[in-house]
Amino acid sequence: MNYSEYKKAEAIPEAASMIETFRAIGYSLETAIADIIDNSISASAKNIYINRIWRGGQSVITIKDDGEGMNSNEIIQAMRPGAQNPLSDRSETDLGRFGLGLKTASFSQCRKLSVLSKRKDESSAFWSWDLDYVTESDKWELLQWIPKEFTDELDSLQSGTLVIWSDLDRVLPLQTAETDDSAKRKFSDALDKVKNHIAMTFHRFIEDKSIRIFWGEHEITAWNPFCPNESKTQEQPTESINGSVKMKGYVLPHKNNFSSELAYKKAEGMNGYPAQQGFYVYRGKRLLLAGDWLGLFRKEEHYKLVRIQIDLPNKLDTEWQIDIKKSKAYPPAVCREQLESYAKSVRTIGSEVYRHRGKILKQRAGQNFQPLWEEKAKDGKWFFVINRKNTIIENLKELAKTQPEQAISNLLHIVEENLPTKAIYIKIAENDEKEKTHFSDEYSDIVKSTLSLMFESQIKQGKTPEQAKAYLKTIEPFNNYEDLIEQLYNE
Ligand SMILES: Nc1ncnc2c1ncn2[C@@H]1O[C@H](COP(=O)(O)OP(=O)(O)OP(=O)(O)O)[C@@H](O)[C@H]1O
Ligand SMILES: [Mg+2]
């Protein structure tokens, strides 16, 4: 297209409405704070300090780092929405992409974003976005203002940055009284979630000691979703897709095999085992997505111990459709097949561990364990049978000689109470087509002889053959064998 041929008209976004739109990107408090921490890490910070100051509706959250910092002009540049082109290459350790995170993450939570920053050997500078001022002036204008109490905050550091969020209207109503205990509790609960989210999102940085993150006075410890220190965790071999994406599966131990109940509880994570299963997608060392099957599978109880690490380099951001919040990713079509087949193999191991109880008992009892149900396969189809060699069956046969009714009643109870529902459920979920659906000759003979006995008894009771036939069709499982019933009629 030759642009010079055309008349032009400027269509500049209106500040007041556009900046409100930035608020609606869909961050949660935890993803918003993680986005600010990303910036600190990209600025080579070694220590990050998160503080929350409870003052009711005037509460404040601050995130401070000892990274490279910015001078006054650089802060202004950093405060500009879309200061960097998302298509430009970034260094491998840069966690940013869109040139938006600082603004969108902050506005999603608060009306005032202040940045105080300091480069080495320079004095500190500060600028603020104030949504009330932008609304009033309808101008993209920063104010050279920060809350007074923070002006000296970086004096003790060589370089660094302090991000201050005040007027946290998306966290709590601005008119909340400081004495409102229930609001205070909610604030503190919301922040506890943030702390857990940080422990998980940045666990690799914390573990390799490249970064320390402080939560008030306390240092945050890492939460590693794969429990590598549990001796019974099963690590699967790493596989790579096109040489750049890496997958590594982990099957966590069965509850009984964790080193302690506390460790099992801790490994559960924020949302519980069933929800935490799935892929864990990392961009660099930073976790983007925790426990998600990426649309390839559903979450199911028996895969709850399966967690698969995926490592992406940031040069694949576009292909994987990384979003502004750094909390979503969509595998491109070329990766899906390999992801799926790798995950399937890990999931199979996971479901075996999940239903491990039987096996454990077997091991404990040595060779003498007698299962009641046995899983069998024939011609690639699976089915479950009662183990005729189980001593219970022998005993019931003995009992049947003298008390047949009691023996049958006992047998039925034992079968009823011990249906292998869990194992069948897993089988169906794994490959529902392969359930065995037709019956052995032996079973077919049993059905036939039972049918003819019952048919004769109906006739003896004075029913016509039609009536007897109709009656038998109402009895399960004979309702499934109408053809056999028809044959009876013809004999
Ligand atoms: N804590 C910080 N220390 C030093 N520089 C920072 C800090 N926070 C932000 N910046 C600068 O501000 C710029 C804009 O940050 P912002 O988070 O808005 O976008 P980004 O990190 O480049 O990309 P993304 O939108 O993906 O987060 C950064 O590229 C960085 O140069
Ligand atoms: Mg950023």
Coordinates of C-alpha atoms and ligand atoms in Angstrom, one line a residue:
M1 CA 0.0 0.0 0.0
N2 CA 1.2 3.5 -0.8
Y3 CA 0.3 5.4 2.3
S4 CA 1.2 8.8 0.9
E5 CA -1.8 8.7 -1.5
Y6 CA -4.3 8.9 1.3
K7 CA -5.7 11.7 3.5
K8 CA -5.0 11.2 7.2
A9 CA -6.8 11.9 10.4
E10 CA -5.3 11.5 13.9
A11 CA -7.3 9.3 16.3
I12 CA -5.4 9.6 19.6
P13 CA -6.9 7.5 22.4
E14 CA -8.7 9.6 25.0
A15 CA -6.6 9.5 28.1
A16 CA -9.5 9.4 30.7
S17 CA -11.3 6.5 29.1
M18 CA -8.3 4.6 27.8
I19 CA -6.5 4.5 31.1
E20 CA -9.7 3.1 32.7
T21 CA -9.6 0.4 30.1
F22 CA -6.2 -0.6 31.3
R23 CA -7.8 -1.6 34.5
A24 CA -9.8 -4.3 32.9
I25 CA -7.1 -6.7 31.7
G26 CA -8.1 -9.3 34.3
Y27 CA -5.2 -9.4 36.7
S28 CA -5.7 -10.8 40.2
L29 CA -3.8 -9.2 43.1
E30 CA -1.3 -12.1 42.9
T31 CA -0.7 -12.0 39.2
A32 CA -0.4 -8.2 39.4
I33 CA 2.3 -8.3 42.1
A34 CA 4.1 -11.0 40.2
D35 CA 4.3 -8.8 37.2
I36 CA 5.9 -6.0 39.2
I37 CA 8.4 -8.6 40.6
D38 CA 9.2 -9.6 37.0
N39 CA 10.4 -6.1 36.4
S40 CA 12.7 -6.2 39.4
I41 CA 14.2 -9.4 38.3
S42 CA 14.7 -8.1 34.7
A43 CA 16.5 -5.1 36.3
S44 CA 19.0 -7.6 37.9
A45 CA 17.7 -7.2 41.5
K46 CA 19.1 -9.5 44.1
N47 CA 16.6 -8.6 46.9
I48 CA 13.0 -7.8 46.6
Y49 CA 10.9 -6.5 49.5
I50 CA 7.2 -6.5 49.6
N51 CA 5.4 -4.5 52.2
R52 CA 1.8 -4.0 53.1
I53 CA 0.7 -1.3 55.4
W54 CA -2.8 -1.6 56.8
R55 CA -4.7 1.7 57.0
G56 CA -8.2 0.7 56.1
G57 CA -9.2 2.3 52.8
Q58 CA -5.8 4.1 52.8
S59 CA -3.8 0.9 52.9
V60 CA -0.6 0.8 50.8
I61 CA 1.4 -2.0 49.1
T62 CA 5.0 -1.4 48.1
I63 CA 7.5 -3.5 46.1
K64 CA 11.1 -2.5 46.5
D65 CA 14.2 -3.9 44.7
D66 CA 17.9 -3.3 44.6
G67 CA 18.1 -3.6 40.8
E68 CA 19.7 -1.2 38.4
G69 CA 17.1 1.5 38.9
M70 CA 16.1 4.3 36.6
N71 CA 16.8 8.0 36.3
S72 CA 14.0 10.6 36.0
N73 CA 13.8 10.2 32.2
E74 CA 13.9 6.5 32.4
I75 CA 11.0 6.5 34.9
I76 CA 9.0 8.6 32.5
Q77 CA 9.8 6.2 29.7
A78 CA 8.9 3.2 32.0
M79 CA 5.5 4.9 32.9
R80 CA 4.6 5.3 29.2
P81 CA 2.1 2.6 28.1
G82 CA 3.6 0.5 25.3
A83 CA 7.0 2.0 25.6
Q84 CA 8.5 -1.1 24.0
N85 CA 7.4 -2.9 20.9
P86 CA 6.3 -6.4 21.9
L87 CA 7.8 -7.7 18.7
S88 CA 11.4 -6.6 19.5
D89 CA 13.8 -9.2 20.8
R90 CA 14.5 -9.3 24.5
S91 CA 17.5 -10.7 26.3
E92 CA 17.0 -14.2 27.5
T93 CA 16.6 -13.1 31.1
D94 CA 14.2 -10.3 30.5
L95 CA 10.8 -11.3 31.8
G96 CA 9.0 -8.4 30.0
R97 CA 7.4 -8.4 26.6
F98 CA 4.7 -5.7 26.1
G99 CA 5.9 -2.6 27.7
L100 CA 2.7 -2.5 29.7
G101 CA 3.0 -4.7 32.8
L102 CA 4.0 -1.9 35.2
K103 CA 1.0 0.2 34.3
T104 CA -1.7 -2.5 33.6
A105 CA -0.8 -4.6 36.7
S106 CA -0.8 -1.5 39.0
F107 CA -4.0 0.1 37.6
S108 CA -5.8 -3.3 38.0
Q109 CA -5.4 -2.8 41.7
C110 CA -5.0 0.9 42.6
R111 CA -5.7 4.4 41.5
K112 CA -2.2 5.8 42.3
L113 CA 1.0 4.3 41.0
S114 CA 4.2 5.9 42.2
V115 CA 7.7 5.0 41.2
L116 CA 10.7 6.1 43.0
S117 CA 14.0 5.0 41.5
K118 CA 17.7 5.5 41.7
R119 CA 20.6 4.7 39.5
K120 CA 24.0 4.1 40.9
D121 CA 25.8 7.3 41.8
E122 CA 22.7 9.4 41.0
S123 CA 20.1 10.8 43.2
S124 CA 16.6 9.3 43.3
A125 CA 13.7 10.5 41.2
F126 CA 10.0 9.9 41.2
W127 CA 6.9 10.1 39.1
S128 CA 3.3 9.0 39.6
W129 CA 0.2 8.1 37.6
D130 CA -2.9 9.3 39.4
L131 CA -6.1 8.0 37.7
D132 CA -8.1 10.8 39.4
Y133 CA -5.9 13.4 37.8
V134 CA -6.0 11.7 34.4
T135 CA -9.8 11.6 34.6
E136 CA -10.0 15.2 35.5
S137 CA -7.5 16.5 33.0
D138 CA -8.0 14.0 30.2
K139 CA -4.3 14.2 29.6
W140 CA -1.5 11.6 29.5
E141 CA 0.3 13.4 32.3
L142 CA 2.4 12.1 35.1
L143 CA 2.7 14.0 38.4
Q144 CA 6.0 14.5 40.1
W145 CA 4.6 13.4 43.4
I146 CA 5.0 10.4 45.8
P147 CA 3.6 9.8 49.2
K148 CA 5.9 11.8 51.5
E149 CA 6.7 9.0 53.9
F150 CA 8.6 7.2 51.1
T151 CA 10.9 9.9 49.7
D152 CA 14.0 8.6 51.7
E153 CA 13.2 4.9 51.1
L154 CA 16.1 4.3 48.6
D155 CA 18.7 6.3 50.4
S156 CA 20.3 3.2 51.9
L157 CA 20.6 1.4 48.5
Q158 CA 23.2 2.1 45.8
S159 CA 20.5 1.6 43.2
G160 CA 17.0 0.3 43.1
T161 CA 13.3 1.0 42.5
L162 CA 10.3 1.3 44.8
V163 CA 6.8 0.8 43.4
I164 CA 4.0 2.2 45.6
W165 CA 0.4 1.4 45.1
S166 CA -2.1 3.6 47.0
D167 CA -5.8 4.1 46.8
L168 CA -6.2 0.3 46.4
D169 CA -9.8 0.6 45.3
R170 CA -9.8 -2.9 43.6
V171 CA -8.6 -4.5 46.8
L172 CA -10.9 -2.8 49.3
P173 CA -13.4 0.1 49.3
L174 CA -11.5 3.4 49.8
Q175 CA -13.9 4.4 52.7
T176 CA -13.0 1.3 54.7
A177 CA -12.2 2.3 58.3
E178 CA -8.9 1.2 59.8
T179 CA -10.8 -0.3 62.7
D180 CA -12.8 -2.6 60.4
D181 CA -11.5 -6.0 61.6
S182 CA -13.4 -8.0 59.0
A183 CA -11.9 -5.9 56.1
K184 CA -8.5 -6.2 57.7
R185 CA -8.8 -10.0 57.7
K186 CA -9.9 -10.0 54.1
F187 CA -7.0 -7.9 53.2
S188 CA -4.6 -10.1 55.0
D189 CA -6.2 -13.3 53.4
A190 CA -5.8 -11.8 50.0
L191 CA -2.2 -11.0 50.7
D192 CA -1.5 -14.5 52.0
K193 CA -2.6 -15.8 48.6
V194 CA -0.1 -13.4 47.1
K195 CA 2.7 -14.7 49.2
N196 CA 1.9 -18.3 48.2
H197 CA 1.7 -17.3 44.6
I198 CA 5.1 -15.7 44.8
A199 CA 6.6 -18.7 46.5
M200 CA 5.4 -20.8 43.6
T201 CA 5.9 -18.4 40.6
F202 CA 9.5 -17.6 41.5
H203 CA 10.5 -20.8 43.2
R204 CA 13.4 -21.5 40.8
F205 CA 14.9 -18.1 41.4
I206 CA 14.6 -18.6 45.2
E207 CA 16.0 -22.1 45.0
D208 CA 19.1 -21.2 43.0
K209 CA 19.6 -18.3 45.3
S210 CA 19.7 -15.7 42.5
I211 CA 16.9 -13.8 44.3
R212 CA 15.7 -13.3 47.8
I213 CA 12.1 -12.1 48.3
F214 CA 11.1 -10.6 51.6
W215 CA 7.5 -10.5 52.9
G216 CA 7.7 -7.8 55.5
E217 CA 10.4 -9.1 57.9
H218 CA 10.2 -12.7 56.6
E219 CA 11.9 -14.2 53.7
I220 CA 9.7 -16.2 51.4
T221 CA 10.7 -19.8 50.9
A222 CA 10.2 -21.6 47.6
W223 CA 7.3 -23.9 46.9
N224 CA 8.4 -26.4 44.3
P225 CA 5.4 -28.2 42.7
F226 CA 7.4 -31.3 41.8
C227 CA 8.6 -32.3 45.3
P228 CA 12.1 -33.2 44.1
N229 CA 13.2 -33.8 47.7
E230 CA 10.6 -36.6 48.3
S231 CA 12.4 -39.8 47.7
K232 CA 9.4 -41.5 46.2
T233 CA 8.7 -38.8 43.6
Q234 CA 9.1 -40.4 40.2
E235 CA 11.0 -38.2 37.7
Q236 CA 10.5 -39.0 34.1
P237 CA 13.1 -38.4 31.4
T238 CA 13.2 -35.0 29.8
E239 CA 12.0 -34.8 26.2
S240 CA 12.4 -31.8 23.9
I241 CA 10.2 -30.4 21.2
N242 CA 12.1 -29.0 18.3
G243 CA 15.1 -28.6 20.5
S244 CA 13.8 -25.5 22.3
V245 CA 10.8 -26.5 24.4
K246 CA 11.5 -29.0 27.2
M247 CA 9.1 -31.3 29.0
K248 CA 9.8 -33.2 32.2
G249 CA 7.2 -35.2 34.0
Y250 CA 6.9 -35.8 37.7
V251 CA 4.6 -38.2 39.5
L252 CA 4.3 -37.3 43.2
P253 CA 4.2 -40.1 45.7
H254 CA 1.0 -41.7 46.9
K255 CA -0.1 -40.1 50.2
N256 CA 1.2 -43.0 52.2
N257 CA 4.6 -42.7 50.6
F258 CA 5.3 -39.0 51.4
S259 CA 7.9 -38.4 54.1
S260 CA 5.3 -36.9 56.4
E261 CA 1.7 -35.9 56.4
L262 CA 2.8 -32.3 56.6
A263 CA 4.8 -32.7 53.5
Y264 CA 1.9 -34.2 51.7
K265 CA -0.3 -31.3 52.8
K266 CA 2.2 -28.7 51.8
A267 CA 2.7 -30.3 48.3
E268 CA -1.0 -30.0 47.7
G269 CA -0.6 -26.3 46.9
M270 CA -3.1 -23.5 47.0
N271 CA -6.0 -25.2 45.2
G272 CA -5.7 -28.9 46.3
Y273 CA -4.3 -31.9 44.4
P274 CA -7.0 -32.4 41.8
A275 CA -6.7 -28.8 40.7
Q276 CA -2.9 -28.7 40.8
Q277 CA -2.4 -31.5 38.3
G278 CA -1.3 -30.7 34.8
F279 CA 1.4 -28.8 32.9
Y280 CA 3.5 -26.2 34.7
V281 CA 4.7 -23.8 32.0
Y282 CA 7.8 -21.8 32.7
R283 CA 9.1 -18.9 30.6
G284 CA 12.8 -18.8 31.5
K285 CA 12.8 -19.7 35.2
R286 CA 9.5 -17.9 35.8
L287 CA 6.3 -19.9 36.2
L288 CA 3.5 -18.7 34.0
L289 CA 0.9 -21.4 34.3
A290 CA 0.5 -23.8 37.2
G291 CA -1.6 -26.9 36.8
D292 CA -3.3 -26.7 33.5
W293 CA -3.7 -29.5 30.8
L294 CA -3.7 -26.7 28.1
G295 CA -7.0 -28.0 26.6
L296 CA -5.5 -31.4 25.9
F297 CA -7.1 -33.3 28.7
R298 CA -9.6 -32.9 31.5
K299 CA -8.5 -32.8 35.1
E300 CA -9.4 -36.1 36.8
E301 CA -9.1 -37.4 40.3
H302 CA -6.8 -40.3 39.4
Y303 CA -4.3 -38.0 37.7
K304 CA -4.0 -35.7 40.6
L305 CA -0.4 -36.7 41.3
V306 CA 0.8 -35.8 37.8
R307 CA 2.7 -32.5 37.2
I308 CA 4.7 -31.8 34.1
Q309 CA 7.2 -29.1 33.7
I310 CA 7.4 -27.3 30.4
D311 CA 10.2 -24.9 29.7
L312 CA 9.8 -22.2 27.1
P313 CA 12.4 -19.6 26.0
N314 CA 11.0 -16.1 25.7
K315 CA 11.7 -16.1 21.9
L316 CA 8.6 -18.4 21.6
D317 CA 6.3 -15.8 23.2
T318 CA 4.3 -15.1 20.1
E319 CA 4.0 -18.8 19.0
W320 CA 2.7 -19.7 22.5
Q321 CA 0.5 -16.6 22.7
I322 CA 1.9 -15.4 26.0
D323 CA -0.6 -12.8 27.4
I324 CA 0.1 -9.5 29.0
K325 CA -0.5 -10.9 32.5
K326 CA 2.0 -13.7 31.9
S327 CA -0.6 -16.1 33.2
K328 CA -1.7 -17.8 30.0
A329 CA -0.1 -19.8 27.2
Y330 CA -1.5 -21.7 24.3
P331 CA 0.7 -24.4 22.7
P332 CA 1.0 -24.0 19.0
A333 CA -0.5 -26.8 16.8
V334 CA 3.0 -28.3 16.0
C335 CA 3.7 -29.0 19.7
R336 CA 0.3 -30.4 20.7
E337 CA 0.8 -33.9 19.5
Q338 CA 4.1 -34.4 21.3
L339 CA 2.8 -32.8 24.4
E340 CA -0.1 -35.0 24.4
S341 CA 1.8 -38.3 23.9
Y342 CA 4.4 -37.4 26.5
A343 CA 1.7 -36.4 29.0
K344 CA -0.2 -39.6 28.3
S345 CA 2.7 -41.7 29.3
V346 CA 3.3 -39.7 32.5
R347 CA -0.4 -39.8 33.3
T348 CA -0.5 -43.6 33.0
I349 CA 2.3 -43.8 35.7
G350 CA 0.3 -41.3 37.7
S351 CA -2.9 -43.3 37.7
E352 CA -0.9 -46.4 38.8
V353 CA 0.5 -44.5 41.7
Y354 CA -2.9 -43.2 42.6
R355 CA -4.4 -46.6 43.0
H356 CA -1.4 -48.0 44.7
R357 CA -3.1 -49.1 47.8
G358 CA -3.8 -52.6 46.6
K359 CA -0.2 -53.0 45.5
I360 CA 1.1 -51.8 48.8
L361 CA -1.0 -54.4 50.6
K362 CA 0.3 -57.1 48.2
Q363 CA 3.9 -56.1 48.9
R364 CA 3.3 -56.0 52.6
A365 CA 1.7 -59.5 52.7
G366 CA 4.4 -60.9 50.4
Q367 CA 3.3 -63.7 48.0
N368 CA 0.2 -64.6 50.0
F369 CA -2.0 -61.7 49.1
Q370 CA -5.3 -62.9 47.6
P371 CA -7.2 -60.2 45.7
L372 CA -11.0 -60.6 45.4
W373 CA -11.1 -58.9 42.0
E374 CA -8.6 -59.5 39.2
E375 CA -8.1 -57.3 36.2
K376 CA -7.8 -59.3 32.9
A377 CA -7.3 -58.5 29.3
K378 CA -8.2 -60.5 26.3
D379 CA -7.8 -59.5 22.6
G380 CA -6.8 -56.0 23.9
K381 CA -10.1 -55.7 25.8
W382 CA -10.2 -55.4 29.6
F383 CA -12.5 -56.9 32.1
F384 CA -12.7 -57.7 35.8
V385 CA -13.3 -61.1 37.3
I386 CA -13.7 -62.5 40.8
N387 CA -10.7 -64.5 41.8
R388 CA -12.2 -68.0 42.3
K389 CA -9.1 -69.0 44.2
N390 CA -9.7 -66.5 47.0
T391 CA -10.2 -68.6 50.1
I392 CA -13.5 -66.8 50.8
I393 CA -15.0 -68.5 47.8
E394 CA -13.8 -71.9 49.1
N395 CA -15.3 -71.2 52.4
L396 CA -18.6 -70.1 51.0
K397 CA -18.8 -73.3 48.9
E398 CA -18.3 -75.3 52.2
L399 CA -21.0 -73.2 53.8
A400 CA -23.4 -73.7 50.9
K401 CA -23.4 -77.5 51.6
T402 CA -25.3 -76.9 54.8
Q403 CA -26.7 -73.3 54.6
P404 CA -27.0 -72.5 50.9
E405 CA -29.1 -69.3 51.5
Q406 CA -26.7 -67.9 54.0
A407 CA -23.8 -68.7 51.6
I408 CA -25.5 -66.9 48.7
S409 CA -26.4 -64.0 50.8
N410 CA -22.8 -63.7 52.1
L411 CA -21.4 -64.0 48.7
L412 CA -23.6 -61.2 47.3
H413 CA -22.7 -58.9 50.2
I414 CA -19.0 -59.5 49.7
V415 CA -19.3 -58.8 46.0
E416 CA -21.4 -55.7 46.6
E417 CA -19.1 -54.2 49.1
N418 CA -16.0 -54.7 47.2
L419 CA -16.7 -53.6 43.6
P420 CA -13.5 -52.4 42.1
T421 CA -15.1 -49.1 41.2
K422 CA -12.0 -47.0 41.4
A423 CA -10.0 -49.3 39.0
I424 CA -13.0 -49.5 36.6
Y425 CA -13.4 -45.8 36.6
I426 CA -9.8 -45.3 35.7
K427 CA -10.0 -47.9 33.0
I428 CA -13.0 -46.2 31.4
A429 CA -11.4 -42.8 31.6
E430 CA -8.2 -44.2 30.0
N431 CA -9.7 -46.0 27.0
D432 CA -13.4 -46.5 27.1
E433 CA -13.6 -48.2 23.8
K434 CA -11.6 -51.2 25.0
E435 CA -14.1 -52.5 27.5
K436 CA -14.9 -56.1 26.9
T437 CA -18.6 -56.2 25.8
H438 CA -19.3 -59.8 24.7
F439 CA -19.4 -62.8 26.8
S440 CA -17.7 -66.1 27.2
D441 CA -19.4 -69.3 26.0
E442 CA -19.6 -70.4 29.6
Y443 CA -21.6 -67.3 30.5
S444 CA -23.8 -67.7 27.6
D445 CA -24.7 -71.3 28.7
I446 CA -25.4 -70.0 32.2
V447 CA -27.8 -67.4 30.8
K448 CA -29.5 -69.9 28.5
S449 CA -30.0 -72.6 31.2
T450 CA -31.3 -70.0 33.8
L451 CA -33.7 -68.6 31.2
S452 CA -35.1 -72.0 30.3
L453 CA -35.6 -72.9 34.0
M454 CA -37.4 -69.7 34.7
F455 CA -39.4 -70.0 31.5
E456 CA -40.6 -73.5 32.5
S457 CA -41.5 -72.3 35.9
Q458 CA -43.6 -69.5 34.4
I459 CA -45.4 -71.9 32.2
K460 CA -46.1 -74.2 35.1
Q461 CA -47.6 -71.3 36.9
G462 CA -50.2 -71.1 34.1
K463 CA -48.7 -68.3 31.9
T464 CA -48.9 -68.5 28.2
P465 CA -45.5 -68.6 26.4
E466 CA -46.1 -64.9 25.3
Q467 CA -46.7 -63.8 28.9
A468 CA -43.7 -65.8 30.1
K469 CA -41.5 -64.2 27.4
A470 CA -42.7 -60.7 28.2
Y471 CA -42.1 -61.3 31.9
L472 CA -38.5 -62.5 31.3
K473 CA -37.7 -59.4 29.3
T474 CA -38.4 -57.2 32.3
I475 CA -35.7 -59.0 34.3
E476 CA -32.1 -57.7 34.3
P477 CA -29.8 -59.0 32.8
F478 CA -32.2 -61.0 30.5
N479 CA -33.5 -57.7 29.1
N480 CA -30.2 -57.7 27.2
Y481 CA -30.8 -61.1 25.6
E482 CA -34.1 -60.7 23.8
D483 CA -32.8 -62.9 21.0
L484 CA -32.2 -65.8 23.5
I485 CA -35.7 -65.3 24.9
E486 CA -37.2 -65.5 21.4
Q487 CA -35.4 -68.8 20.8
L488 CA -36.9 -70.2 24.0
Y489 CA -40.3 -69.3 22.7
N490 CA -39.6 -71.3 19.5
E491 CA -38.3 -74.5 21.2
Ligands
LIG1 N1 11.9 -2.3 39.0 C1 12.4 -1.8 37.9 N2 13.7 -1.5 37.8 C2 14.2 -1.0 36.6 N3 13.5 -0.8 35.5 C3 12.2 -1.0 35.5 C4 11.5 -1.5 36.7 N4 10.2 -1.7 36.4 C5 10.1 -1.3 35.2 N5 11.2 -0.9 34.6 C6 11.4 -0.4 33.2 O1 10.2 0.0 32.8 C7 9.9 -0.7 31.5 C8 8.4 -0.9 31.4 O2 8.0 -1.9 32.3 P1 6.7 -2.7 32.0 O3 6.5 -3.7 33.1 O4 5.6 -1.7 31.8 O5 6.9 -3.4 30.6 P2 7.9 -4.5 30.3 O6 8.4 -5.2 31.5 O7 8.9 -4.0 29.3 O8 7.0 -5.5 29.5 P3 5.7 -6.3 30.1 O9 4.5 -5.5 29.7 O10 5.8 -7.6 29.4 O11 5.8 -6.4 31.5 C9 10.7 -1.9 31.6 O12 11.0 -2.4 30.3 C10 12.0 -1.4 32.3 O13 12.9 -0.8 31.4
MG2 MG 7.1 -5.8 33.0

